[in-house]
Amino acid sequence: MATTIEQTIVVLISGSGTNLQALIDATQEGRLKARIIGVISNRKAAFGLERAKRAGIPTQTVSLKQFKDQGKTRVDFDIHVAKLIQENYKPDLVILAGWMHILSPEFLSYFHDNVINLHPALPGQFDGAHAIERAYEAFKRGEIKHTGIMVHKVIADIDRGEVILQREVPILETDTLEDLEARVHSYEHKLIVEGAQVFLDTLKHKIK
């Protein structure tokens, strides 16, 4: 009987790690058929590190400020993080789950099209930072009727990589910005898991 090789994931975070928690829960419950083997944060105070530790997942912290204080560049930092991932983990998939740094082409050159990101907007809308806030303002101006979220492959162009999954998120007339943020996040927790599984399933088919 052939042994199934377990697929592996490294998650990059910067903050509270609610999407990381969704991924952890999904792996523990068998909804995401993979193992998270490392969590890397660019902020040592990120609560996501605590979530990972509670789940028994190895964690590491990297600091861009530390690199700059040593006279090194942003590209130096990116190469350091990329090597850290490849030398310590060699994952099948790298997931950006609230990683608040734009990745350079130098970082991506260490990976084979296997870095994905969750972005709280639909393809071609509200690329970059503050996407939910910008969608809410556009809705109030009557420019859009809904917003959305997507999981996409990461390329050097911000939030423009190949879309793996996307989902519309309704905006209600009665919504405050906080209401919309909460709704978007609730959708994100499902889509990041589904997107990761779709990517890993596709990877399996390529290997076959």
mmCIF file of C-alpha atoms in Angstrom:
data_model
loop_
_atom_site.group_PDB
_atom_site.id
_atom_site.type_symbol
_atom_site.label_atom_id
_atom_site.label_comp_id
_atom_site.label_asym_id
_atom_site.label_seq_id
_atom_site.Cartn_x
_atom_site.Cartn_y
_atom_site.Cartn_z
ATOM 1 C CA MET A 1 0.000 0.000 0.000
ATOM 2 C CA ALA A 2 1.461 3.357 -1.071
ATOM 3 C CA THR A 3 2.169 5.899 1.652
ATOM 4 C CA THR A 4 0.572 9.294 1.121
ATOM 5 C CA ILE A 5 3.183 12.042 1.381
ATOM 6 C CA GLU A 6 1.873 14.801 3.632
ATOM 7 C CA GLN A 7 1.933 18.246 2.078
ATOM 8 C CA THR A 8 3.448 21.057 4.112
ATOM 9 C CA ILE A 9 2.713 24.732 4.642
ATOM 10 C CA VAL A 10 4.611 27.716 6.058
ATOM 11 C CA VAL A 11 2.508 30.736 7.053
ATOM 12 C CA LEU A 12 3.779 34.328 7.150
ATOM 13 C CA ILE A 13 1.991 36.715 9.528
ATOM 14 C CA SER A 14 2.254 40.205 10.998
ATOM 15 C CA GLY A 15 -0.657 40.477 13.414
ATOM 16 C CA SER A 16 -3.301 38.728 15.477
ATOM 17 C CA GLY A 17 -3.376 35.636 13.275
ATOM 18 C CA THR A 18 -7.106 34.987 12.933
ATOM 19 C CA ASN A 19 -6.597 33.589 9.433
ATOM 20 C CA LEU A 20 -3.702 31.528 10.741
ATOM 21 C CA GLN A 21 -6.072 30.153 13.388
ATOM 22 C CA ALA A 22 -8.555 29.218 10.652
ATOM 23 C CA LEU A 23 -5.769 27.299 8.895
ATOM 24 C CA ILE A 24 -4.665 25.599 12.117
ATOM 25 C CA ASP A 25 -8.239 24.556 12.934
ATOM 26 C CA ALA A 26 -8.763 23.222 9.411
ATOM 27 C CA THR A 27 -5.600 21.098 9.509
ATOM 28 C CA GLN A 28 -6.485 19.721 12.935
ATOM 29 C CA GLU A 29 -10.036 18.877 11.808
ATOM 30 C CA GLY A 30 -8.896 17.337 8.525
ATOM 31 C CA ARG A 31 -10.608 19.900 6.304
ATOM 32 C CA LEU A 32 -7.199 21.069 5.065
ATOM 33 C CA LYS A 33 -5.168 17.994 4.235
ATOM 34 C CA ALA A 34 -1.726 19.356 5.056
ATOM 35 C CA ARG A 35 0.509 20.191 7.989
ATOM 36 C CA ILE A 36 1.649 23.672 9.009
ATOM 37 C CA ILE A 37 5.355 23.211 9.751
ATOM 38 C CA GLY A 38 6.353 26.809 10.488
ATOM 39 C CA VAL A 39 4.998 30.281 11.201
ATOM 40 C CA ILE A 40 7.155 33.347 10.558
ATOM 41 C CA SER A 41 6.279 36.833 11.780
ATOM 42 C CA ASN A 42 7.879 40.186 11.054
ATOM 43 C CA ARG A 43 6.590 41.450 14.421
ATOM 44 C CA LYS A 44 7.630 39.802 17.685
ATOM 45 C CA ALA A 45 4.440 41.055 19.393
ATOM 46 C CA ALA A 46 2.149 39.403 16.816
ATOM 47 C CA PHE A 47 -0.449 37.323 18.674
ATOM 48 C CA GLY A 48 -0.382 34.833 15.811
ATOM 49 C CA LEU A 49 2.923 33.573 17.230
ATOM 50 C CA GLU A 50 1.102 32.583 20.421
ATOM 51 C CA ARG A 51 -1.579 30.793 18.373
ATOM 52 C CA ALA A 52 1.142 28.806 16.583
ATOM 53 C CA LYS A 53 2.921 27.913 19.829
ATOM 54 C CA ARG A 54 -0.327 26.655 21.364
ATOM 55 C CA ALA A 55 -0.712 24.364 18.353
ATOM 56 C CA GLY A 56 2.863 23.102 18.684
ATOM 57 C CA ILE A 57 4.030 24.791 15.466
ATOM 58 C CA PRO A 58 7.617 26.123 15.327
ATOM 59 C CA THR A 59 7.827 29.931 15.062
ATOM 60 C CA GLN A 60 10.437 32.456 14.031
ATOM 61 C CA THR A 61 10.535 36.254 14.051
ATOM 62 C CA VAL A 62 12.353 38.403 11.504
ATOM 63 C CA SER A 63 12.850 42.161 11.735
ATOM 64 C CA LEU A 64 13.189 44.508 8.770
ATOM 65 C CA LYS A 65 14.195 47.298 11.172
ATOM 66 C CA GLN A 66 17.085 45.195 12.440
ATOM 67 C CA PHE A 67 18.323 44.765 8.876
ATOM 68 C CA LYS A 68 18.037 48.479 8.133
ATOM 69 C CA ASP A 69 19.809 49.347 11.399
ATOM 70 C CA GLN A 70 22.715 47.191 10.161
ATOM 71 C CA GLY A 71 22.840 49.166 6.913
ATOM 72 C CA LYS A 72 21.254 46.370 4.901
ATOM 73 C CA THR A 73 18.489 46.763 2.326
ATOM 74 C CA ARG A 74 14.930 45.590 2.002
ATOM 75 C CA VAL A 75 16.076 43.117 -0.653
ATOM 76 C CA ASP A 76 18.667 41.736 1.802
ATOM 77 C CA PHE A 77 15.820 41.168 4.252
ATOM 78 C CA ASP A 78 13.643 39.445 1.642
ATOM 79 C CA ILE A 79 16.479 37.122 0.623
ATOM 80 C CA HIS A 80 17.115 36.291 4.294
ATOM 81 C CA VAL A 81 13.434 35.361 4.817
ATOM 82 C CA ALA A 82 13.326 33.324 1.599
ATOM 83 C CA LYS A 83 16.461 31.373 2.567
ATOM 84 C CA LEU A 84 15.093 30.856 6.069
ATOM 85 C CA ILE A 85 11.974 29.231 4.616
ATOM 86 C CA GLN A 86 13.782 27.115 2.048
ATOM 87 C CA GLU A 87 16.648 25.937 4.252
ATOM 88 C CA ASN A 88 14.565 25.178 7.357
ATOM 89 C CA TYR A 89 11.238 24.043 5.915
ATOM 90 C CA LYS A 90 11.147 23.480 2.108
ATOM 91 C CA PRO A 91 7.318 23.750 2.165
ATOM 92 C CA ASP A 92 4.946 22.804 -0.618
ATOM 93 C CA LEU A 93 3.084 26.062 -0.037
ATOM 94 C CA VAL A 94 3.799 29.467 1.532
ATOM 95 C CA ILE A 95 0.697 31.382 2.651
ATOM 96 C CA LEU A 96 0.684 35.109 3.370
ATOM 97 C CA ALA A 97 -1.961 35.496 6.070
ATOM 98 C CA GLY A 98 -1.778 39.170 6.963
ATOM 99 C CA TRP A 99 1.938 39.547 6.135
ATOM 100 C CA MET A 100 2.334 43.307 5.913
ATOM 101 C CA HIS A 101 5.376 43.509 3.643
ATOM 102 C CA ILE A 102 5.295 43.636 -0.136
ATOM 103 C CA LEU A 103 7.499 40.805 -1.398
ATOM 104 C CA SER A 104 10.219 41.600 -3.912
ATOM 105 C CA PRO A 105 11.056 39.662 -7.078
ATOM 106 C CA GLU A 106 14.226 38.561 -5.258
ATOM 107 C CA PHE A 107 12.124 36.819 -2.592
ATOM 108 C CA LEU A 108 9.874 35.177 -5.168
ATOM 109 C CA SER A 109 12.854 33.891 -7.161
ATOM 110 C CA TYR A 110 13.431 31.335 -4.383
ATOM 111 C CA PHE A 111 9.998 29.774 -4.906
ATOM 112 C CA HIS A 112 8.323 27.849 -7.704
ATOM 113 C CA ASP A 113 5.017 29.656 -8.069
ATOM 114 C CA ASN A 114 3.923 28.354 -4.654
ATOM 115 C CA VAL A 115 3.329 31.528 -2.640
ATOM 116 C CA ILE A 116 -0.318 32.567 -2.191
ATOM 117 C CA ASN A 117 -1.973 35.573 -0.570
ATOM 118 C CA LEU A 118 -5.400 36.402 0.805
ATOM 119 C CA HIS A 119 -6.577 39.871 -0.222
ATOM 120 C CA PRO A 120 -9.847 41.500 0.942
ATOM 121 C CA ALA A 121 -11.025 42.688 -2.481
ATOM 122 C CA LEU A 122 -12.054 41.257 -5.832
ATOM 123 C CA PRO A 123 -9.515 40.988 -8.680
ATOM 124 C CA GLY A 124 -8.613 44.402 -10.070
ATOM 125 C CA GLN A 125 -10.363 46.305 -7.281
ATOM 126 C CA PHE A 126 -8.683 48.010 -4.336
ATOM 127 C CA ASP A 127 -5.215 46.519 -4.712
ATOM 128 C CA GLY A 128 -2.850 47.187 -1.825
ATOM 129 C CA ALA A 129 -3.552 48.538 1.653
ATOM 130 C CA HIS A 130 -6.860 49.582 3.297
ATOM 131 C CA ALA A 131 -8.924 47.645 0.747
ATOM 132 C CA ILE A 132 -11.988 47.191 2.988
ATOM 133 C CA GLU A 133 -12.073 50.857 3.946
ATOM 134 C CA ARG A 134 -11.750 51.915 0.307
ATOM 135 C CA ALA A 135 -14.534 49.510 -0.732
ATOM 136 C CA TYR A 136 -16.802 50.885 1.993
ATOM 137 C CA GLU A 137 -16.191 54.457 0.826
ATOM 138 C CA ALA A 138 -16.842 53.456 -2.812
ATOM 139 C CA PHE A 139 -20.124 51.808 -1.743
ATOM 140 C CA LYS A 140 -21.201 54.974 0.075
ATOM 141 C CA ARG A 141 -20.504 56.957 -3.096
ATOM 142 C CA GLY A 142 -22.698 54.530 -5.067
ATOM 143 C CA GLU A 143 -19.792 53.219 -7.162
ATOM 144 C CA ILE A 144 -20.077 49.543 -6.143
ATOM 145 C CA LYS A 145 -22.859 47.303 -4.806
ATOM 146 C CA HIS A 146 -20.668 44.698 -3.108
ATOM 147 C CA THR A 147 -17.040 43.916 -2.400
ATOM 148 C CA GLY A 148 -15.239 40.588 -2.114
ATOM 149 C CA ILE A 149 -12.130 38.613 -1.279
ATOM 150 C CA MET A 150 -9.676 36.481 -3.198
ATOM 151 C CA VAL A 151 -6.865 34.008 -2.768
ATOM 152 C CA HIS A 152 -4.257 34.488 -5.466
ATOM 153 C CA LYS A 153 -0.731 33.486 -6.393
ATOM 154 C CA VAL A 154 1.858 36.088 -5.473
ATOM 155 C CA ILE A 155 3.803 37.827 -8.216
ATOM 156 C CA ALA A 156 5.911 40.993 -8.133
ATOM 157 C CA ASP A 157 2.859 43.069 -9.138
ATOM 158 C CA ILE A 158 0.786 43.774 -5.992
ATOM 159 C CA ASP A 159 -2.414 41.680 -5.722
ATOM 160 C CA ARG A 160 -2.300 40.851 -9.450
ATOM 161 C CA GLY A 161 -1.282 37.186 -9.468
ATOM 162 C CA GLU A 162 -3.408 34.351 -10.841
ATOM 163 C CA VAL A 163 -6.656 34.071 -8.875
ATOM 164 C CA ILE A 164 -7.213 30.694 -7.213
ATOM 165 C CA LEU A 165 -10.592 31.468 -5.621
ATOM 166 C CA GLN A 166 -12.726 34.550 -5.176
ATOM 167 C CA ARG A 167 -15.971 35.338 -3.408
ATOM 168 C CA GLU A 168 -18.345 38.293 -3.352
ATOM 169 C CA VAL A 169 -19.102 39.845 0.043
ATOM 170 C CA PRO A 170 -22.351 41.817 0.403
ATOM 171 C CA ILE A 171 -22.415 45.361 1.752
ATOM 172 C CA LEU A 172 -25.632 46.423 3.484
ATOM 173 C CA GLU A 173 -27.025 49.955 3.564
ATOM 174 C CA THR A 174 -27.020 49.763 7.365
ATOM 175 C CA ASP A 175 -23.370 48.664 7.590
ATOM 176 C CA THR A 176 -20.772 50.602 9.511
ATOM 177 C CA LEU A 177 -17.163 50.115 8.440
ATOM 178 C CA GLU A 178 -16.739 47.815 11.452
ATOM 179 C CA ASP A 179 -19.728 45.711 10.328
ATOM 180 C CA LEU A 180 -18.215 45.291 6.880
ATOM 181 C CA GLU A 181 -14.783 44.450 8.280
ATOM 182 C CA ALA A 182 -16.287 41.739 10.492
ATOM 183 C CA ARG A 183 -18.214 40.246 7.553
ATOM 184 C CA VAL A 184 -15.172 40.280 5.266
ATOM 185 C CA HIS A 185 -13.058 38.574 7.917
ATOM 186 C CA SER A 186 -15.669 35.855 8.448
ATOM 187 C CA TYR A 187 -15.576 35.115 4.706
ATOM 188 C CA GLU A 188 -11.762 35.211 4.710
ATOM 189 C CA HIS A 189 -11.482 32.467 7.322
ATOM 190 C CA LYS A 190 -13.273 30.062 4.978
ATOM 191 C CA LEU A 191 -11.700 31.137 1.693
ATOM 192 C CA ILE A 192 -8.085 30.948 2.876
ATOM 193 C CA VAL A 193 -8.619 27.301 3.819
ATOM 194 C CA GLU A 194 -10.435 26.479 0.569
ATOM 195 C CA GLY A 195 -7.823 28.313 -1.516
ATOM 196 C CA ALA A 196 -4.952 26.472 0.163
ATOM 197 C CA GLN A 197 -6.622 23.103 -0.484
ATOM 198 C CA VAL A 198 -7.315 23.944 -4.140
ATOM 199 C CA PHE A 199 -3.672 24.920 -4.607
ATOM 200 C CA LEU A 200 -2.382 21.742 -2.931
ATOM 201 C CA ASP A 201 -4.776 19.550 -4.923
ATOM 202 C CA THR A 202 -3.521 21.157 -8.141
ATOM 203 C CA LEU A 203 0.056 20.563 -7.020
ATOM 204 C CA LYS A 204 -0.691 16.859 -6.449
ATOM 205 C CA HIS A 205 -2.114 16.524 -9.967
ATOM 206 C CA LYS A 206 1.008 18.173 -11.453
ATOM 207 C CA ILE A 207 3.251 15.734 -9.580
ATOM 208 C CA LYS A 208 1.196 12.769 -10.872
#
